[in-house]
Each structure stands twice: as structure tokens, then as C-alpha cells.
Short mmCIF file of C-alpha atoms in Angstrom, two decimals:
data_model
loop_
_atom_site.label_atom_id
_atom_site.label_comp_id
_atom_site.label_asym_id
_atom_site.label_seq_id
_atom_site.Cartn_x
_atom_site.Cartn_y
_atom_site.Cartn_z
CA MET U 220 0.00 0.00 0.00
CA ASN U 221 1.37 3.37 -1.00
CA PHE U 222 0.51 6.13 1.47
CA ASN U 223 3.38 8.51 0.68
CA PHE U 224 2.51 12.15 0.14
CA VAL U 225 4.81 13.91 -2.35
CA PRO U 226 4.10 17.67 -2.42
CA SER U 227 4.05 19.52 -5.73
CA VAL U 228 6.50 22.31 -6.51
CA VAL U 229 3.68 24.86 -6.17
CA HIS U 230 2.72 23.39 -2.78
CA MET U 231 6.32 23.55 -1.53
CA ALA U 232 6.73 27.12 -2.78
CA SER U 233 3.48 28.13 -1.08
CA VAL U 234 4.55 26.50 2.18
CA LYS U 235 7.75 28.54 2.05
CA VAL U 236 5.74 31.72 1.49
CA VAL U 237 3.34 31.00 4.37
CA SER U 238 6.10 29.96 6.80
CA ASN U 239 7.81 33.31 6.11
CA LEU U 240 4.50 35.17 6.37
CA LEU U 241 3.87 33.71 9.80
CA GLN U 242 7.09 35.33 11.00
CA ASN U 243 6.06 38.74 9.67
CA SER U 244 5.09 40.81 12.72
CA GLU U 245 2.22 42.57 10.95
CA ILE U 246 0.67 39.35 9.65
CA GLY U 247 1.37 37.58 12.94
CA LYS U 248 -0.63 40.33 14.67
CA VAL U 249 -3.54 39.82 12.25
CA LEU U 250 -3.57 36.10 13.05
CA ASN U 251 -3.15 36.56 16.79
CA ASP U 252 -5.88 39.21 16.94
CA ASP U 253 -8.26 37.08 14.93
CA MET U 254 -7.56 34.00 17.04
CA ARG U 255 -9.25 35.71 19.98
CA MET U 256 -12.46 35.53 17.99
CA LEU U 257 -12.01 31.89 16.96
CA ASN U 258 -12.24 30.21 20.36
CA PRO U 259 -14.62 27.23 19.84
CA LEU U 260 -16.12 27.86 23.30
CA HIS U 261 -17.31 31.33 22.31
CA CYS U 262 -17.70 31.14 18.54
CA SER U 263 -19.98 29.14 16.23
CA ARG U 264 -18.62 27.18 13.29
CA ARG U 265 -20.28 29.63 10.93
CA ASP U 266 -18.54 32.56 12.63
CA ARG U 267 -15.21 30.71 12.52
CA ARG U 268 -15.60 30.04 8.80
CA ASP U 269 -16.47 33.68 8.10
CA GLN U 270 -13.61 34.94 10.27
CA TRP U 271 -11.10 32.72 8.47
CA GLU U 272 -12.25 34.07 5.11
CA LEU U 273 -11.71 37.62 6.38
CA THR U 274 -8.31 36.71 7.82
CA LYS U 275 -7.26 35.09 4.54
CA MET U 276 -8.31 38.18 2.58
CA LYS U 277 -6.38 40.49 4.95
CA ILE U 278 -3.24 38.44 4.46
CA LEU U 279 -3.53 38.07 0.68
CA GLU U 280 -4.07 41.83 0.35
CA LYS U 281 -0.53 42.23 1.65
CA LEU U 282 0.82 40.00 -1.16
CA PRO U 283 -0.26 41.67 -4.42
CA PHE U 284 3.06 40.76 -6.07
CA LEU U 285 2.45 36.98 -5.97
CA PRO U 286 1.48 35.15 -9.19
CA SER U 287 -2.19 34.16 -9.06
CA PHE U 288 -1.50 30.40 -9.00
CA ILE U 289 0.75 30.84 -5.95
CA SER U 290 -1.61 33.21 -4.11
CA GLU U 291 -4.47 30.76 -4.68
CA GLU U 292 -2.45 27.95 -3.09
CA VAL U 293 -1.27 30.25 -0.29
CA GLY U 294 -4.92 31.07 0.44
CA LYS U 295 -5.67 27.36 0.77
CA ILE U 296 -2.87 26.54 3.20
CA ILE U 297 -2.83 29.53 5.58
CA HIS U 298 -5.60 27.96 7.68
CA PRO U 299 -4.16 24.41 7.96
CA MET U 300 -0.62 25.68 8.63
CA HIS U 301 -1.88 27.99 11.35
CA ASN U 302 -3.88 25.06 12.71
CA GLU U 303 -0.60 23.13 12.88
CA VAL U 304 0.70 25.80 15.26
CA MET U 305 -2.42 25.59 17.45
CA LEU U 306 -2.15 21.80 17.64
CA TRP U 307 1.55 22.03 18.51
CA LEU U 308 0.86 24.49 21.32
CA ASN U 309 -1.91 22.27 22.65
CA ASP U 310 0.40 19.23 22.67
CA HIS U 311 3.19 21.13 24.46
CA ASN U 312 1.19 23.45 26.71
CA LEU U 313 2.15 21.86 30.03
CA TYR U 314 5.72 23.14 29.98
CA LEU U 315 5.56 25.77 27.23
CA SER U 316 2.36 27.55 28.23
CA HIS U 317 4.17 30.89 28.45
CA LEU U 318 4.52 30.82 24.64
CA GLN U 319 0.80 31.36 24.24
CA GLY U 320 0.52 34.47 26.41
CA GLN U 321 -2.58 36.46 25.57
CA PHE U 322 -3.23 34.53 22.36
CA TYR U 323 0.19 35.65 21.15
CA VAL U 324 2.32 33.15 19.26
CA ASP U 325 5.99 33.62 18.40
CA TYR U 326 5.96 31.98 14.97
CA SER U 327 9.75 32.25 14.60
CA LEU U 328 10.02 29.29 16.97
CA PHE U 329 8.78 26.80 14.38
CA CYS U 330 10.65 24.82 11.75
CA TRP U 331 8.58 23.56 8.80
CA LYS U 332 8.59 20.56 6.49
CA THR U 333 7.99 21.01 2.76
CA THR U 334 4.59 19.35 3.27
CA GLY U 335 3.45 22.32 5.38
CA MET U 336 3.51 20.42 8.66
CA ILE U 337 5.62 21.61 11.57
CA ASP U 338 8.93 19.77 11.71
CA ARG U 339 8.41 18.76 15.30
CA GLU U 340 11.80 17.16 15.69
CA GLN U 341 13.75 20.20 14.48
CA THR U 342 11.50 22.55 16.46
CA ALA U 343 12.08 20.42 19.56
CA LYS U 344 15.83 20.47 19.01
CA LYS U 345 15.71 24.26 18.66
CA ILE U 346 13.98 24.50 22.04
CA VAL U 347 16.33 22.03 23.71
CA HIS U 348 19.35 24.10 22.62
CA SER U 349 17.84 27.42 23.67
CA GLU U 350 18.66 28.80 27.10
CA ASN U 351 15.48 30.89 26.92
CA PHE U 352 13.65 27.82 28.20
CA ASP U 353 13.82 26.27 31.65
CA ILE U 354 16.43 23.49 31.76
CA SER U 355 14.02 20.96 33.25
CA HIS U 356 11.57 21.64 30.40
CA ARG U 357 14.38 21.18 27.90
CA PHE U 358 15.25 17.87 29.55
CA ILE U 359 11.61 16.73 29.30
CA ILE U 360 11.47 17.49 25.60
CA ALA U 361 14.87 15.86 24.98
CA CYS U 362 13.59 12.68 26.64
CA THR U 363 10.30 12.84 24.76
CA TYR U 364 12.10 13.06 21.40
CA PHE U 365 14.97 10.71 22.35
CA PHE U 366 17.79 13.23 21.83
CA MET U 367 20.47 11.09 23.45
CA ASP U 368 23.35 13.60 23.60
CA GLU U 369 21.09 16.37 24.89
CA ILE U 370 19.52 14.09 27.51
CA LEU U 371 22.94 13.28 28.96
CA SER U 372 24.31 16.84 28.89
CA LEU U 373 21.15 18.38 30.36
CA TRP U 374 21.02 15.72 33.07
CA ASP U 375 24.63 16.47 34.05
CA ALA U 376 23.89 20.21 34.11
CA MET U 377 20.83 19.66 36.31
CA GLN U 378 22.82 17.47 38.70
CA GLU U 379 25.52 20.13 39.03
CA SER U 380 22.89 22.78 39.74
CA GLY U 381 20.97 20.61 42.17
CA ILE U 382 17.87 20.63 39.97
CA ARG U 383 15.65 17.60 40.45
CA ILE U 384 12.94 16.36 38.18
CA SER U 385 10.29 13.76 38.76
CA GLY U 386 9.20 11.95 35.63
CA ARG U 387 6.10 10.68 37.40
CA GLN U 388 2.90 11.46 35.47
CA ILE U 389 4.79 13.25 32.67
CA ASN U 390 5.27 10.46 30.12
CA SER U 391 6.96 7.09 29.73
CA ALA U 392 10.09 8.51 28.10
CA VAL U 393 10.85 10.86 31.01
CA ASN U 394 10.06 8.09 33.50
CA LEU U 395 12.49 5.77 31.72
CA TRP U 396 15.38 8.24 31.53
CA THR U 397 15.09 9.52 35.09
CA LYS U 398 15.13 5.90 36.27
CA LEU U 399 18.07 4.95 34.05
CA LEU U 400 20.18 7.99 34.94
CA ALA U 401 19.34 8.25 38.63
CA GLU U 402 19.92 4.64 39.67
CA GLU U 403 23.27 2.93 39.20
CA ASN U 404 21.74 -0.54 39.29
CA ALA U 405 18.89 0.24 36.93
CA LYS U 406 17.82 -2.36 34.42
CA SER U 407 19.09 -2.33 30.84
CA MET U 408 17.53 0.02 28.28
CA GLU U 409 15.69 -2.90 26.63
CA GLU U 410 14.21 -4.04 29.94
CA LEU U 411 13.17 -0.51 30.89
CA ILE U 412 11.45 0.01 27.54
CA LYS U 413 9.43 -3.16 28.13
CA ASP U 414 8.54 -1.91 31.61
CA TYR U 415 7.73 1.71 30.81
CA PHE U 416 6.26 1.39 27.31
CA ASN U 417 3.78 -1.40 27.94
CA PRO U 418 0.55 0.12 26.53
CA ALA U 419 -1.56 -1.99 28.87
CA GLN U 420 -0.07 -0.17 31.87
CA ILE U 421 0.21 3.40 30.58
CA ARG U 422 -2.30 6.04 31.58
CA GLN U 423 -2.95 9.10 29.45
CA PRO U 424 0.27 11.14 29.88
CA ARG U 425 0.35 14.82 30.79
CA ILE U 426 2.70 15.33 27.84
CA LEU U 427 2.14 13.31 24.67
CA LEU U 428 4.72 10.62 24.10
CA ARG U 429 6.66 10.97 20.85
CA LEU U 430 5.99 7.36 19.94
CA SER U 431 7.91 7.36 16.64
CA SER U 432 11.16 8.18 18.47
CA TYR U 433 10.94 4.89 20.40
CA PHE U 434 8.87 2.83 17.96
CA ARG U 435 11.76 0.80 16.55
CA PHE U 436 12.61 -0.49 20.03
CA LEU U 437 9.10 -1.70 20.89
CA PRO U 438 8.00 -5.34 20.69
CA LEU U 439 5.42 -5.94 17.94
CA GLU U 440 2.55 -6.45 20.39
CA TYR U 441 3.36 -3.12 22.06
CA ARG U 442 3.45 -1.29 18.72
CA MET U 443 -0.06 -2.39 17.80
CA GLY U 444 -1.30 -1.79 21.33
CA TYR U 445 -0.79 1.97 21.03
CA PHE U 446 -3.02 2.13 17.95
CA LEU U 447 -5.61 -0.53 18.75
CA ASN U 448 -6.37 1.18 22.07
CA ASP U 449 -8.34 4.34 21.30
CA GLY U 450 -7.26 5.94 24.58
CA PHE U 451 -3.82 6.99 23.29
CA GLY U 452 -3.67 10.40 21.62
CA VAL U 453 -0.95 9.74 19.04
CA GLN U 454 -0.34 13.02 17.17
CA ALA U 455 -0.83 12.93 13.36
CA ASP U 456 2.79 13.54 12.32
CA ASP U 457 3.94 11.00 14.91
CA PHE U 458 1.44 8.48 13.52
CA TYR U 459 2.79 8.81 9.95
CA LEU U 460 6.39 8.39 11.12
CA CYS U 461 5.39 5.20 12.95
CA LEU U 462 3.75 3.86 9.78
CA TYR U 463 6.99 4.34 7.86
CA GLN U 464 8.73 2.10 10.41
CA MET U 465 6.28 -0.79 9.89
CA ASN U 466 6.87 -3.54 7.36
CA GLU U 467 4.24 -4.34 4.73
CA SER U 468 2.58 -7.19 6.63
CA GLU U 469 2.41 -5.13 9.84
CA CYS U 470 0.80 -2.24 7.94
CA PHE U 471 -1.69 -4.57 6.28
CA GLU U 472 -2.74 -6.11 9.59
CA PHE U 473 -3.11 -2.70 11.19
CA PHE U 474 -5.14 -1.25 8.31
CA ARG U 475 -7.39 -4.32 8.29
CA ALA U 476 -7.99 -4.12 12.05
CA LYS U 477 -8.52 -0.34 12.28
CA PRO U 478 -9.63 1.08 8.90
CA VAL U 479 -11.55 4.03 10.40
CA PHE U 480 -8.67 5.00 12.69
CA VAL U 481 -6.25 5.00 9.74
CA LEU U 482 -8.50 6.82 7.27
CA GLN U 483 -9.43 9.53 9.77
CA ARG U 484 -5.75 10.38 10.12
CA PHE U 485 -5.23 10.45 6.36
CA LEU U 486 -8.03 13.00 6.12
CA LYS U 487 -5.81 15.47 7.98
CA TRP U 488 -4.13 18.09 5.82
CA PRO U 489 -1.91 17.68 3.79
CA PHE U 490 -2.30 13.88 3.54
CA GLN U 491 -5.89 14.10 2.27
CA SER U 492 -4.44 13.95 -1.26
CA VAL U 493 -3.64 10.23 -0.78
CA PHE U 494 -6.85 9.50 1.18
CA ILE U 495 -8.94 8.19 -1.75
CA LYS U 496 -6.20 5.83 -2.97
CA LEU U 497 -5.79 4.43 0.53
CA ALA U 498 -9.56 4.23 1.12
CA THR U 499 -9.96 2.29 -2.14
CA ASP U 500 -7.25 -0.16 -1.07
CA ILE U 501 -8.73 -0.92 2.35
CA SER U 502 -12.46 -0.53 1.63
CA ARG U 503 -12.87 -4.31 1.36
CA HIS U 504 -12.10 -4.51 5.08
CA MET U 505 -14.77 -1.94 5.97
CA VAL U 506 -18.31 -2.53 7.18
CA PHE U 507 -21.38 -0.31 7.00
CA THR U 508 -20.65 1.57 10.24
CA ASP U 509 -17.09 2.30 9.05
CA PHE U 510 -18.31 4.05 5.90
CA LYS U 511 -20.86 6.04 7.91
CA ALA U 512 -18.21 7.09 10.41
CA ILE U 513 -15.93 8.44 7.67
CA LEU U 514 -18.75 10.40 5.99
CA ASP U 515 -19.65 11.95 9.36
CA HIS U 516 -16.00 12.75 10.06
CA ILE U 517 -15.46 14.50 6.72
CA PHE U 518 -18.61 16.53 7.26
CA ASN U 519 -18.27 17.47 10.94
CA ASP U 520 -14.52 17.94 11.24
CA PHE U 521 -13.66 19.40 7.86
CA ILE U 522 -16.54 20.68 5.71
CA LEU U 523 -18.32 22.46 8.58
CA GLU U 524 -14.97 23.93 9.67
CA GLY U 525 -14.55 25.57 6.27
CA TYR U 526 -12.20 23.10 4.55
CA ASN U 527 -13.03 22.40 0.90
CA TYR U 528 -13.42 18.62 1.17
CA PHE U 529 -16.47 18.45 -1.11
CA GLU U 530 -14.78 16.66 -4.00
CA LEU U 531 -13.15 14.26 -1.57
CA PHE U 532 -16.57 13.54 0.00
CA LYS U 533 -17.99 12.77 -3.46
CA GLU U 534 -15.09 10.49 -4.36
CA PHE U 535 -15.42 8.60 -1.08
CA TRP U 536 -19.18 8.22 -1.65
CA ASN U 537 -18.41 6.51 -4.97
CA ILE U 538 -16.20 3.97 -3.16
CA ILE U 539 -19.07 2.87 -0.90
CA PRO U 540 -20.71 -0.37 -2.14
CA ASP U 541 -24.22 0.05 -3.60
CA HIS U 542 -25.95 -1.95 -0.86
CA TYR U 543 -24.37 0.28 1.83
CA GLN U 544 -25.35 3.42 -0.10
CA SER U 545 -28.94 2.15 -0.09
CA GLU U 546 -28.78 1.73 3.69
CA ILE U 547 -27.39 5.25 4.13
CA ARG U 548 -30.25 6.69 2.05
CA LYS U 549 -32.77 5.26 4.52
CA ASP U 550 -31.76 7.94 7.03
CA GLU U 551 -33.65 10.64 5.16
CA THR U 552 -32.67 13.54 7.41
CA LYS U 553 -28.95 12.77 7.21
CA PHE U 554 -29.09 11.98 3.49
CA GLN U 555 -30.58 15.41 2.79
CA ILE U 556 -27.25 16.82 3.96
CA TRP U 557 -25.25 14.31 1.92
CA LYS U 558 -27.30 15.16 -1.21
CA LEU U 559 -26.50 18.84 -0.80
CA ILE U 560 -22.78 18.04 -0.70
CA LEU U 561 -22.92 15.52 -3.56
CA ASN U 562 -24.68 18.05 -5.81
CA CYS U 563 -22.83 21.22 -4.83
CA ASP U 564 -20.28 23.23 -6.81
CA SER U 565 -17.16 22.09 -5.00
CA LYS U 566 -14.94 24.84 -6.46
CA LYS U 567 -16.62 27.76 -4.71
CA PRO U 568 -19.40 26.87 -2.26
CA THR U 569 -21.45 29.95 -1.37
CA SER U 570 -22.15 31.25 2.12
CA GLU U 571 -25.84 30.47 1.46
CA PHE U 572 -24.87 26.86 0.82
CA PHE U 573 -23.12 26.68 4.21
CA GLU U 574 -26.13 28.29 5.90
CA THR U 575 -28.35 25.56 4.42
CA LEU U 576 -25.91 22.89 5.63
CA ASP U 577 -25.94 24.38 9.12
CA GLN U 578 -29.74 24.45 9.18
CA PHE U 579 -30.01 20.79 8.24
CA HIS U 580 -27.23 19.81 10.61
CA PHE U 581 -28.85 21.40 13.67
CA GLN U 582 -32.44 20.30 12.95
#
């Protein structure tokens, strides 16, 4: 199964433009100011969609020199790239909460991949090497990402300064390293990994474990345990990096056992471009409730949030076997919504179209 995403030259150029834009103080202020109005607790989906359109227009107005084909792509990826930043802050907020301030984000902190996702490893390394951050926080992130040299040097520096850290309730990686470094008669690394990374014994950590950093050391049954148990919040980029470390038979078994879990993660930007190919490959392992779950996910988590996933929704509908489509049509209220999407102009849905969707959705 081929699930590799290879960005186009236009996509990579647009990512470069947006990553530079995010560091522009004027544009950063526009985004930070607008984010105050986009809090899901105080703002409807309709308002969020409208606000993002206004934000996008404000930013593109500052870029009149761009060729139209680049500005069009830039307009598409401002939202998902900014969302990457919000997700990163959420995943790291326990020990980096001061970065958020009053909805202020220092975008210069982030390193980016050509796909448009944050390069979490390089960003983490940047933090670990910066003395602007507390040394214990740098140690936590070094453990989480398995930066061996930095773990050892930061540990020595903390010991010299009398700084103590308790890995308890942080995550398995910090627990493992504090045990290994603090106790002379500690078990071997392999034994500690089996002890501390057993998914059956791990509670939801306060800081997400960077599973891909340790994935190659885990026994096969542990590797699957992290994905087959829905309680673990494996971050999207981390999930893809784990997939690349699986062999073909391991991937096949995983996709067969958890098709909805896999497909939901390949709906996330920018990997949605390989979603249909992957969905076609694994659809034979899907049952009626799986197809329904994916339709609901595309609608609730992407279309209603303002992402143009209409064509993708239509293509996925065509993958669904006829007898399952007939079953879906029996839910007349829900299928009214699906019909609107299947028949809409996916290039430029109108605000009236979204209003109609919202009305049906909240009936």
C-alpha cells in the first residue's frame, strides 16, 4: 500500500511563502488578533468560517506581487498551517504555556517541512538548545524526542545545579530516563522500555509521548497496542512516522484491524491527497458503520470547519458499495445533507450553501 505524500513544486513554494508570512510581525498580529475571535467555546462554526475568510483576505491583500497560481495555493494553506501551530501548542502546553501568552504566538520558533507540517523534531531540538527555556523543560522534551546527547548533557547540568525532576505522570520517556540515569543498578535500556512502554499499563500522559522516536525499540505487540487502544492520543505527524517504520505485513494487519482510525488520520491536511487511494485499497475490510463514520468525520470535522473537502466527500461516496449506499439513504434527514454536498459546486461553495448545511445539521 502506498501512502506517501509527495508535495508539488507549487505546494512547496506556497509552504515557504506562508512559513515566512507567519514570522512577519504585521501578519502575525492579524492572526493573533483574529484568534481571539475563533475560540470554539465562544464562537460558532459559521462565525469561525467567516472569520477565516476575512483573515485570509487580509493576508492576501498584503501579497499583491504573488502570481495568481501561488496566491491561490497560499490562500488554501494559511488555515491548515496555522492550525498546525495551534495543535503544537496544545500538545506542548504543560511546559511551554508561556509561549501562548494572551493569544500571542511567536511563529519564529517553528521549523517547517515542505509538506506544510511543523517539523516537530527540528523545532524540539531548537527549544532544547535554547537557554530561553527552563532546563528541566528542555530535559523533558529531549527525553520525549529521544535526543540522546542532549539528555545526557542536560542531566549532568541539572545534577551540578541541584535541579531535580520527577518523571512521574509526565510520560513514559521521562520516567524511563530519570530511572536509568538516577539509579546505578537500573535495568538495561531494553528491559526498561518493556517496563515503561507497555501500553496496557500506561495512563494518558500529561505530555504526549513521541511514539515514533521509540517505535523501533518496541516489541510488535506493544506497537499495535498503542493504535488498537483508542485511549492513546498519538499526534498525526507522529502516527505517519510510525507507519513508515512498519513492514508491509504489519501495515496490512493494522489497516485491516482499524480502517476508520487509519482513514481519519489520512483526512488530515496535507495527507488528504492520498486518502482516496488508501480508502480504495482498504475498503474491502470496511463494514457499514465504518463508511458512515468516515462520511460523518469528513462533514463534521472538515466541511463544517470551512475546509473544501467536497470533492473528496464525493469520491469517497463513490467507493461505498451500492448496498451500503442504499442503507445510508434510509436515514432521510442525514441523506438530505449528503445530497447537498454531492450536488454542490465544490470549487466555490457559497455562504448560502453553508447556511443551508448548518440548518439541516442542527435540525
